[in-house]
Amino acid sequence: MRIQLLGTGGYYPNDKRHTACYLLAEAGIVLDAGTATYRLPALTRDEHQDVFLTHAHLDHVFGLTFLLVPILNQQYRRVTVHGTQQTIDAIQNFLFQDVLFPVDPPFQCEVIPPTGEMVIRDQYRVRWQPLPSHPGGSTAFRIERFGEGVAPSSFAYVTDTRVDGSYVDFIREVDLLIHECYFPDDKEGLAELTGHSIARDVANVAREANVGRLIAIHVDPQSNEEDPIGLEGMRATFANTELAVDQMDVDIP
Ligand SMILES: [Zn+2]
Ligand SMILES: [Zn+2]
């Protein structure tokens, strides 16, 4: 599987990173629709895209508005937006309120229960469960490829959460964990206040869940340093750790 990291920053775009959007093109699966969503139409040829949203904060949904023109141009015959009831309600009632955005894009919105799973294109199992520690909550996703004659592989996408034990089993032994890492270790207080993760905890959860590889995303856009999270410290706990950059392609078996 090739996962394309289109937007890897948190909160707002800066000169280095746009906000959340991740693409599994072979399955037509998009995870979150932040400002990097403008990169999607150049990379997707399929007529049908399934967009799964973690929650409705603007850095994860604002880019839904960018899909209007590709849909009107018939690049996509169908775009299905999957989110919890709270997320879908927020999009329909606020983001696409006509004073903010005057044309209602012809998405198909599908409410998903807080915990569940579905199969996309007969080969990709998408599972999800709630992440309660972020204000308003978020949703963790795990995607597994399965079927005859294909190598099984899996990845998990966990963003906008504190690290806690509630999802260790959910992400256990994935080939790739894409996990938020908004703050370095010395910002514990801020992380607790805002419902985000610090680097040390992210490395620990990767080790505890015995994942194959960790890619840190959703870093603080206020920091313009090359390494805003302290990669060396994380690697002391979990060696196979990288920091995401926009438009990075990640291949897993
Ligand atoms: Zn966010
Ligand atoms: Zn958020």
mmCIF file of C-alpha atoms and ligand atoms in Angstrom:
data_model
loop_
_atom_site.group_PDB
_atom_site.id
_atom_site.type_symbol
_atom_site.label_atom_id
_atom_site.label_comp_id
_atom_site.label_asym_id
_atom_site.label_seq_id
_atom_site.Cartn_x
_atom_site.Cartn_y
_atom_site.Cartn_z
ATOM 1 C CA MET A 1 0.000 0.000 0.000
ATOM 2 C CA ARG A 2 1.138 3.506 -0.700
ATOM 3 C CA ILE A 3 -0.116 6.211 1.627
ATOM 4 C CA GLN A 4 0.404 9.766 0.460
ATOM 5 C CA LEU A 5 0.810 12.333 3.210
ATOM 6 C CA LEU A 6 -0.623 15.419 1.566
ATOM 7 C CA GLY A 7 -0.897 17.681 4.601
ATOM 8 C CA THR A 8 0.949 16.930 7.806
ATOM 9 C CA GLY A 9 0.590 19.990 10.040
ATOM 10 C CA GLY A 10 -1.900 20.806 12.782
ATOM 11 C CA TYR A 11 -4.154 23.808 13.357
ATOM 12 C CA TYR A 12 -3.205 26.115 10.467
ATOM 13 C CA PRO A 13 -0.988 25.936 7.375
ATOM 14 C CA ASN A 14 2.496 27.427 7.477
ATOM 15 C CA ASP A 15 5.277 27.629 4.885
ATOM 16 C CA LYS A 16 6.206 23.995 5.502
ATOM 17 C CA ARG A 17 2.967 22.160 6.093
ATOM 18 C CA HIS A 18 -0.683 22.214 5.156
ATOM 19 C CA THR A 19 -3.303 20.768 7.462
ATOM 20 C CA ALA A 20 -4.514 17.184 7.542
ATOM 21 C CA CYS A 21 -5.169 15.168 4.399
ATOM 22 C CA TYR A 22 -3.967 11.597 3.734
ATOM 23 C CA LEU A 23 -4.627 9.545 0.626
ATOM 24 C CA LEU A 24 -4.741 5.815 -0.070
ATOM 25 C CA ALA A 25 -5.252 6.237 -3.799
ATOM 26 C CA GLU A 26 -5.554 2.544 -4.695
ATOM 27 C CA ALA A 27 -8.658 2.338 -2.506
ATOM 28 C CA GLY A 28 -10.051 5.813 -3.167
ATOM 29 C CA ILE A 29 -9.792 6.464 0.565
ATOM 30 C CA VAL A 30 -9.063 9.932 1.922
ATOM 31 C CA LEU A 31 -8.480 10.564 5.615
ATOM 32 C CA ASP A 32 -9.448 14.067 6.713
ATOM 33 C CA ALA A 33 -9.911 17.092 4.502
ATOM 34 C CA GLY A 34 -7.748 19.929 5.806
ATOM 35 C CA THR A 35 -6.186 22.629 3.664
ATOM 36 C CA ALA A 36 -3.970 20.092 1.804
ATOM 37 C CA THR A 37 -7.117 18.768 0.124
ATOM 38 C CA TYR A 38 -6.406 21.125 -2.782
ATOM 39 C CA ARG A 39 -3.654 18.625 -3.735
ATOM 40 C CA LEU A 40 -6.127 15.781 -4.119
ATOM 41 C CA PRO A 41 -7.597 16.317 -7.614
ATOM 42 C CA ALA A 42 -4.145 16.154 -9.253
ATOM 43 C CA LEU A 43 -3.501 12.769 -7.639
ATOM 44 C CA THR A 44 -6.810 10.963 -7.955
ATOM 45 C CA ARG A 45 -8.313 9.589 -11.108
ATOM 46 C CA ASP A 46 -11.008 7.444 -9.614
ATOM 47 C CA GLU A 47 -14.552 8.545 -9.971
ATOM 48 C CA HIS A 48 -15.473 7.617 -6.439
ATOM 49 C CA GLN A 49 -13.722 8.840 -3.312
ATOM 50 C CA ASP A 50 -14.517 7.898 0.276
ATOM 51 C CA VAL A 51 -13.510 10.637 2.701
ATOM 52 C CA PHE A 52 -13.338 9.625 6.375
ATOM 53 C CA LEU A 53 -13.279 12.453 8.902
ATOM 54 C CA THR A 54 -11.780 12.213 12.370
ATOM 55 C CA HIS A 55 -13.756 15.204 13.668
ATOM 56 C CA ALA A 56 -15.061 18.572 12.507
ATOM 57 C CA HIS A 57 -12.311 20.955 13.620
ATOM 58 C CA LEU A 58 -11.504 23.263 10.734
ATOM 59 C CA ASP A 59 -7.977 21.941 10.172
ATOM 60 C CA HIS A 60 -9.611 18.599 9.271
ATOM 61 C CA VAL A 61 -12.643 19.680 7.223
ATOM 62 C CA PHE A 62 -12.018 23.069 5.642
ATOM 63 C CA GLY A 63 -10.736 21.471 2.419
ATOM 64 C CA LEU A 64 -14.108 19.848 1.734
ATOM 65 C CA THR A 65 -15.000 23.196 0.201
ATOM 66 C CA PHE A 66 -12.166 22.724 -2.343
ATOM 67 C CA LEU A 67 -13.832 19.639 -3.806
ATOM 68 C CA LEU A 68 -16.780 21.542 -5.223
ATOM 69 C CA VAL A 69 -15.145 22.362 -8.559
ATOM 70 C CA PRO A 70 -13.717 18.857 -9.212
ATOM 71 C CA ILE A 71 -17.185 17.457 -8.530
ATOM 72 C CA LEU A 72 -18.848 19.992 -10.817
ATOM 73 C CA ASN A 73 -16.220 19.186 -13.478
ATOM 74 C CA GLN A 74 -17.229 15.552 -13.080
ATOM 75 C CA GLN A 75 -13.745 14.427 -12.125
ATOM 76 C CA TYR A 76 -15.528 12.647 -9.316
ATOM 77 C CA ARG A 77 -18.839 11.056 -9.967
ATOM 78 C CA ARG A 78 -19.363 10.489 -6.293
ATOM 79 C CA VAL A 79 -17.715 11.693 -3.106
ATOM 80 C CA THR A 80 -18.903 10.061 0.089
ATOM 81 C CA VAL A 81 -18.058 11.849 3.330
ATOM 82 C CA HIS A 82 -18.094 9.564 6.368
ATOM 83 C CA GLY A 83 -18.195 11.005 9.875
ATOM 84 C CA THR A 84 -19.969 10.668 13.188
ATOM 85 C CA GLN A 85 -23.358 12.325 13.620
ATOM 86 C CA GLN A 86 -21.759 15.287 15.396
ATOM 87 C CA THR A 87 -19.208 15.755 12.595
ATOM 88 C CA ILE A 88 -21.704 15.493 9.733
ATOM 89 C CA ASP A 89 -24.109 17.858 11.511
ATOM 90 C CA ALA A 90 -21.354 20.431 11.999
ATOM 91 C CA ILE A 91 -20.364 20.293 8.330
ATOM 92 C CA GLN A 92 -23.890 20.567 7.023
ATOM 93 C CA ASN A 93 -25.076 23.214 9.474
ATOM 94 C CA PHE A 94 -21.969 25.396 9.685
ATOM 95 C CA LEU A 95 -19.262 24.798 7.047
ATOM 96 C CA PHE A 96 -21.830 24.673 4.250
ATOM 97 C CA GLN A 97 -24.133 27.262 5.737
ATOM 98 C CA ASP A 98 -24.871 29.426 2.703
ATOM 99 C CA VAL A 99 -23.502 32.647 4.198
ATOM 100 C CA LEU A 100 -20.117 30.903 4.569
ATOM 101 C CA PHE A 101 -20.162 28.862 1.356
ATOM 102 C CA PRO A 102 -22.994 29.537 -1.061
ATOM 103 C CA VAL A 103 -23.068 26.303 -3.075
ATOM 104 C CA ASP A 104 -23.833 22.997 -1.451
ATOM 105 C CA PRO A 105 -21.359 20.489 -2.950
ATOM 106 C CA PRO A 106 -23.170 17.323 -3.982
ATOM 107 C CA PHE A 107 -21.496 15.078 -1.443
ATOM 108 C CA GLN A 108 -23.105 12.020 -0.149
ATOM 109 C CA CYS A 109 -22.826 12.259 3.647
ATOM 110 C CA GLU A 110 -22.861 9.032 5.622
ATOM 111 C CA VAL A 111 -23.143 8.995 9.375
ATOM 112 C CA ILE A 112 -20.967 6.349 10.979
ATOM 113 C CA PRO A 113 -21.551 5.011 14.504
ATOM 114 C CA PRO A 114 -18.899 5.889 17.125
ATOM 115 C CA THR A 115 -17.306 2.438 16.694
ATOM 116 C CA GLY A 116 -17.553 0.289 13.600
ATOM 117 C CA GLU A 117 -16.082 -1.104 10.429
ATOM 118 C CA MET A 118 -16.803 -1.319 6.709
ATOM 119 C CA VAL A 119 -15.162 -2.844 3.660
ATOM 120 C CA ILE A 120 -14.213 -0.645 0.717
ATOM 121 C CA ARG A 121 -13.705 -2.153 -2.748
ATOM 122 C CA ASP A 122 -13.788 -5.706 -1.339
ATOM 123 C CA GLN A 123 -10.180 -5.434 -0.181
ATOM 124 C CA TYR A 124 -9.825 -2.726 2.403
ATOM 125 C CA ARG A 125 -11.286 -3.064 5.865
ATOM 126 C CA VAL A 126 -11.731 0.302 7.564
ATOM 127 C CA ARG A 127 -12.270 0.181 11.326
ATOM 128 C CA TRP A 128 -12.715 3.077 13.715
ATOM 129 C CA GLN A 129 -13.245 3.915 17.371
ATOM 130 C CA PRO A 130 -13.619 7.093 19.422
ATOM 131 C CA LEU A 131 -10.745 9.121 20.856
ATOM 132 C CA PRO A 132 -12.449 10.877 23.770
ATOM 133 C CA SER A 133 -9.603 12.978 25.178
ATOM 134 C CA HIS A 134 -9.674 15.750 22.541
ATOM 135 C CA PRO A 135 -12.211 18.599 23.070
ATOM 136 C CA GLY A 136 -15.352 17.402 21.267
ATOM 137 C CA GLY A 137 -13.739 14.019 20.605
ATOM 138 C CA SER A 138 -11.970 12.568 17.589
ATOM 139 C CA THR A 139 -11.940 9.193 15.816
ATOM 140 C CA ALA A 140 -9.080 6.735 15.252
ATOM 141 C CA PHE A 141 -8.978 4.736 12.009
ATOM 142 C CA ARG A 142 -7.283 1.464 11.147
ATOM 143 C CA ILE A 143 -7.143 0.235 7.550
ATOM 144 C CA GLU A 144 -6.183 -3.288 6.559
ATOM 145 C CA ARG A 145 -5.757 -4.715 3.103
ATOM 146 C CA PHE A 146 -6.808 -8.330 2.811
ATOM 147 C CA GLY A 147 -7.821 -10.932 0.255
ATOM 148 C CA GLU A 148 -6.484 -13.745 -1.845
ATOM 149 C CA GLY A 149 -3.183 -13.100 -3.560
ATOM 150 C CA VAL A 150 -2.523 -9.758 -1.869
ATOM 151 C CA ALA A 151 0.012 -9.192 0.873
ATOM 152 C CA PRO A 152 -1.832 -8.264 4.076
ATOM 153 C CA SER A 153 -0.826 -4.863 5.354
ATOM 154 C CA SER A 154 -2.226 -2.317 7.730
ATOM 155 C CA PHE A 155 -1.900 1.188 9.025
ATOM 156 C CA ALA A 156 -3.562 3.317 11.662
ATOM 157 C CA TYR A 157 -4.316 7.024 11.668
ATOM 158 C CA VAL A 158 -4.597 8.554 15.130
ATOM 159 C CA THR A 159 -4.855 12.308 15.457
ATOM 160 C CA ASP A 160 -6.144 14.948 17.820
ATOM 161 C CA THR A 161 -5.881 13.014 21.029
ATOM 162 C CA ARG A 162 -3.926 12.605 24.216
ATOM 163 C CA VAL A 163 -2.048 9.331 24.351
ATOM 164 C CA ASP A 164 -3.958 6.923 26.549
ATOM 165 C CA GLY A 165 -4.376 3.182 26.877
ATOM 166 C CA SER A 166 -7.802 3.135 25.207
ATOM 167 C CA TYR A 167 -6.492 2.491 21.695
ATOM 168 C CA VAL A 168 -3.350 0.419 22.220
ATOM 169 C CA ASP A 169 -5.117 -2.805 21.200
ATOM 170 C CA PHE A 170 -6.820 -1.037 18.305
ATOM 171 C CA ILE A 171 -3.485 -0.096 16.714
ATOM 172 C CA ARG A 172 -1.572 -3.200 17.789
ATOM 173 C CA GLU A 173 0.980 -4.481 15.267
ATOM 174 C CA VAL A 174 -0.002 -2.263 12.375
ATOM 175 C CA ASP A 175 2.775 -1.924 9.810
ATOM 176 C CA LEU A 176 2.546 1.850 10.066
ATOM 177 C CA LEU A 177 1.240 4.173 12.745
ATOM 178 C CA ILE A 178 0.537 7.738 11.648
ATOM 179 C CA HIS A 179 0.116 9.570 14.946
ATOM 180 C CA GLU A 180 -0.249 13.181 15.942
ATOM 181 C CA CYS A 181 2.648 14.721 17.830
ATOM 182 C CA TYR A 182 1.664 18.314 18.378
ATOM 183 C CA PHE A 183 4.057 19.148 21.205
ATOM 184 C CA PRO A 184 7.610 18.385 22.339
ATOM 185 C CA ASP A 185 8.058 16.891 25.803
ATOM 186 C CA ASP A 186 8.404 20.213 27.632
ATOM 187 C CA LYS A 187 4.873 21.347 26.680
ATOM 188 C CA GLU A 188 2.996 18.779 28.729
ATOM 189 C CA GLY A 189 0.774 21.429 30.334
ATOM 190 C CA LEU A 190 -0.336 22.872 27.008
ATOM 191 C CA ALA A 191 -0.875 19.405 25.593
ATOM 192 C CA GLU A 192 -3.181 18.529 28.451
ATOM 193 C CA LEU A 193 -5.097 21.776 28.075
ATOM 194 C CA THR A 194 -5.659 21.346 24.342
ATOM 195 C CA GLY A 195 -6.116 17.571 24.205
ATOM 196 C CA HIS A 196 -2.996 16.834 22.182
ATOM 197 C CA SER A 197 0.015 14.529 22.489
ATOM 198 C CA ILE A 198 3.625 15.060 23.503
ATOM 199 C CA ALA A 199 6.494 13.304 21.767
ATOM 200 C CA ARG A 200 7.502 10.984 24.603
ATOM 201 C CA ASP A 201 3.990 9.565 24.947
ATOM 202 C CA VAL A 202 3.691 8.991 21.192
ATOM 203 C CA ALA A 203 6.944 7.016 21.065
ATOM 204 C CA ASN A 204 5.806 5.001 24.076
ATOM 205 C CA VAL A 205 2.466 4.053 22.564
ATOM 206 C CA ALA A 206 4.190 2.966 19.323
ATOM 207 C CA ARG A 207 6.471 0.702 21.323
ATOM 208 C CA GLU A 208 3.687 -0.640 23.523
ATOM 209 C CA ALA A 209 1.520 -1.486 20.510
ATOM 210 C CA ASN A 210 4.481 -3.072 18.719
ATOM 211 C CA VAL A 211 3.866 -1.212 15.463
ATOM 212 C CA GLY A 212 6.309 -1.530 12.561
ATOM 213 C CA ARG A 213 6.966 2.112 11.908
ATOM 214 C CA LEU A 214 5.903 5.458 13.378
ATOM 215 C CA ILE A 215 5.376 8.674 11.450
ATOM 216 C CA ALA A 216 4.683 11.780 13.513
ATOM 217 C CA ILE A 217 2.175 14.248 12.075
ATOM 218 C CA HIS A 218 -0.013 17.207 13.120
ATOM 219 C CA VAL A 219 2.935 19.097 14.570
ATOM 220 C CA ASP A 220 2.610 22.587 16.001
ATOM 221 C CA PRO A 221 2.662 25.107 13.106
ATOM 222 C CA GLN A 222 4.118 27.799 15.367
ATOM 223 C CA SER A 223 7.426 25.986 15.390
ATOM 224 C CA ASN A 224 9.423 26.462 12.223
ATOM 225 C CA GLU A 225 12.336 24.327 13.363
ATOM 226 C CA GLU A 226 13.464 21.378 11.263
ATOM 227 C CA ASP A 227 12.689 19.092 14.172
ATOM 228 C CA PRO A 228 9.976 20.602 16.392
ATOM 229 C CA ILE A 229 9.333 17.430 18.420
ATOM 230 C CA GLY A 230 12.738 16.032 19.450
ATOM 231 C CA LEU A 231 13.146 13.040 17.161
ATOM 232 C CA GLU A 232 16.271 11.785 18.863
ATOM 233 C CA GLY A 233 14.477 11.397 22.159
ATOM 234 C CA MET A 234 11.596 9.584 20.468
ATOM 235 C CA ARG A 235 13.991 7.215 18.691
ATOM 236 C CA ALA A 236 15.579 6.261 21.999
ATOM 237 C CA THR A 237 12.177 4.779 22.855
ATOM 238 C CA PHE A 238 11.022 3.713 19.392
ATOM 239 C CA ALA A 239 13.825 3.567 16.825
ATOM 240 C CA ASN A 240 11.725 3.481 13.674
ATOM 241 C CA THR A 241 10.312 7.007 14.064
ATOM 242 C CA GLU A 242 10.117 9.672 11.387
ATOM 243 C CA LEU A 243 8.689 13.154 11.137
ATOM 244 C CA ALA A 244 6.262 13.633 8.264
ATOM 245 C CA VAL A 245 6.679 16.262 5.598
ATOM 246 C CA ASP A 246 4.006 17.254 3.107
ATOM 247 C CA GLN A 247 3.726 15.148 -0.033
ATOM 248 C CA MET A 248 5.767 12.305 1.410
ATOM 249 C CA ASP A 249 4.814 8.900 -0.023
ATOM 250 C CA VAL A 250 4.988 5.975 2.363
ATOM 251 C CA ASP A 251 5.078 2.415 1.058
ATOM 252 C CA ILE A 252 4.230 -0.457 3.335
ATOM 253 C CA PRO A 253 4.371 -4.118 2.265
HETATM 254 ZN ZN ZN B 1 -6.266 19.106 14.334
HETATM 255 ZN ZN ZN B 2 -8.967 18.934 16.699
#
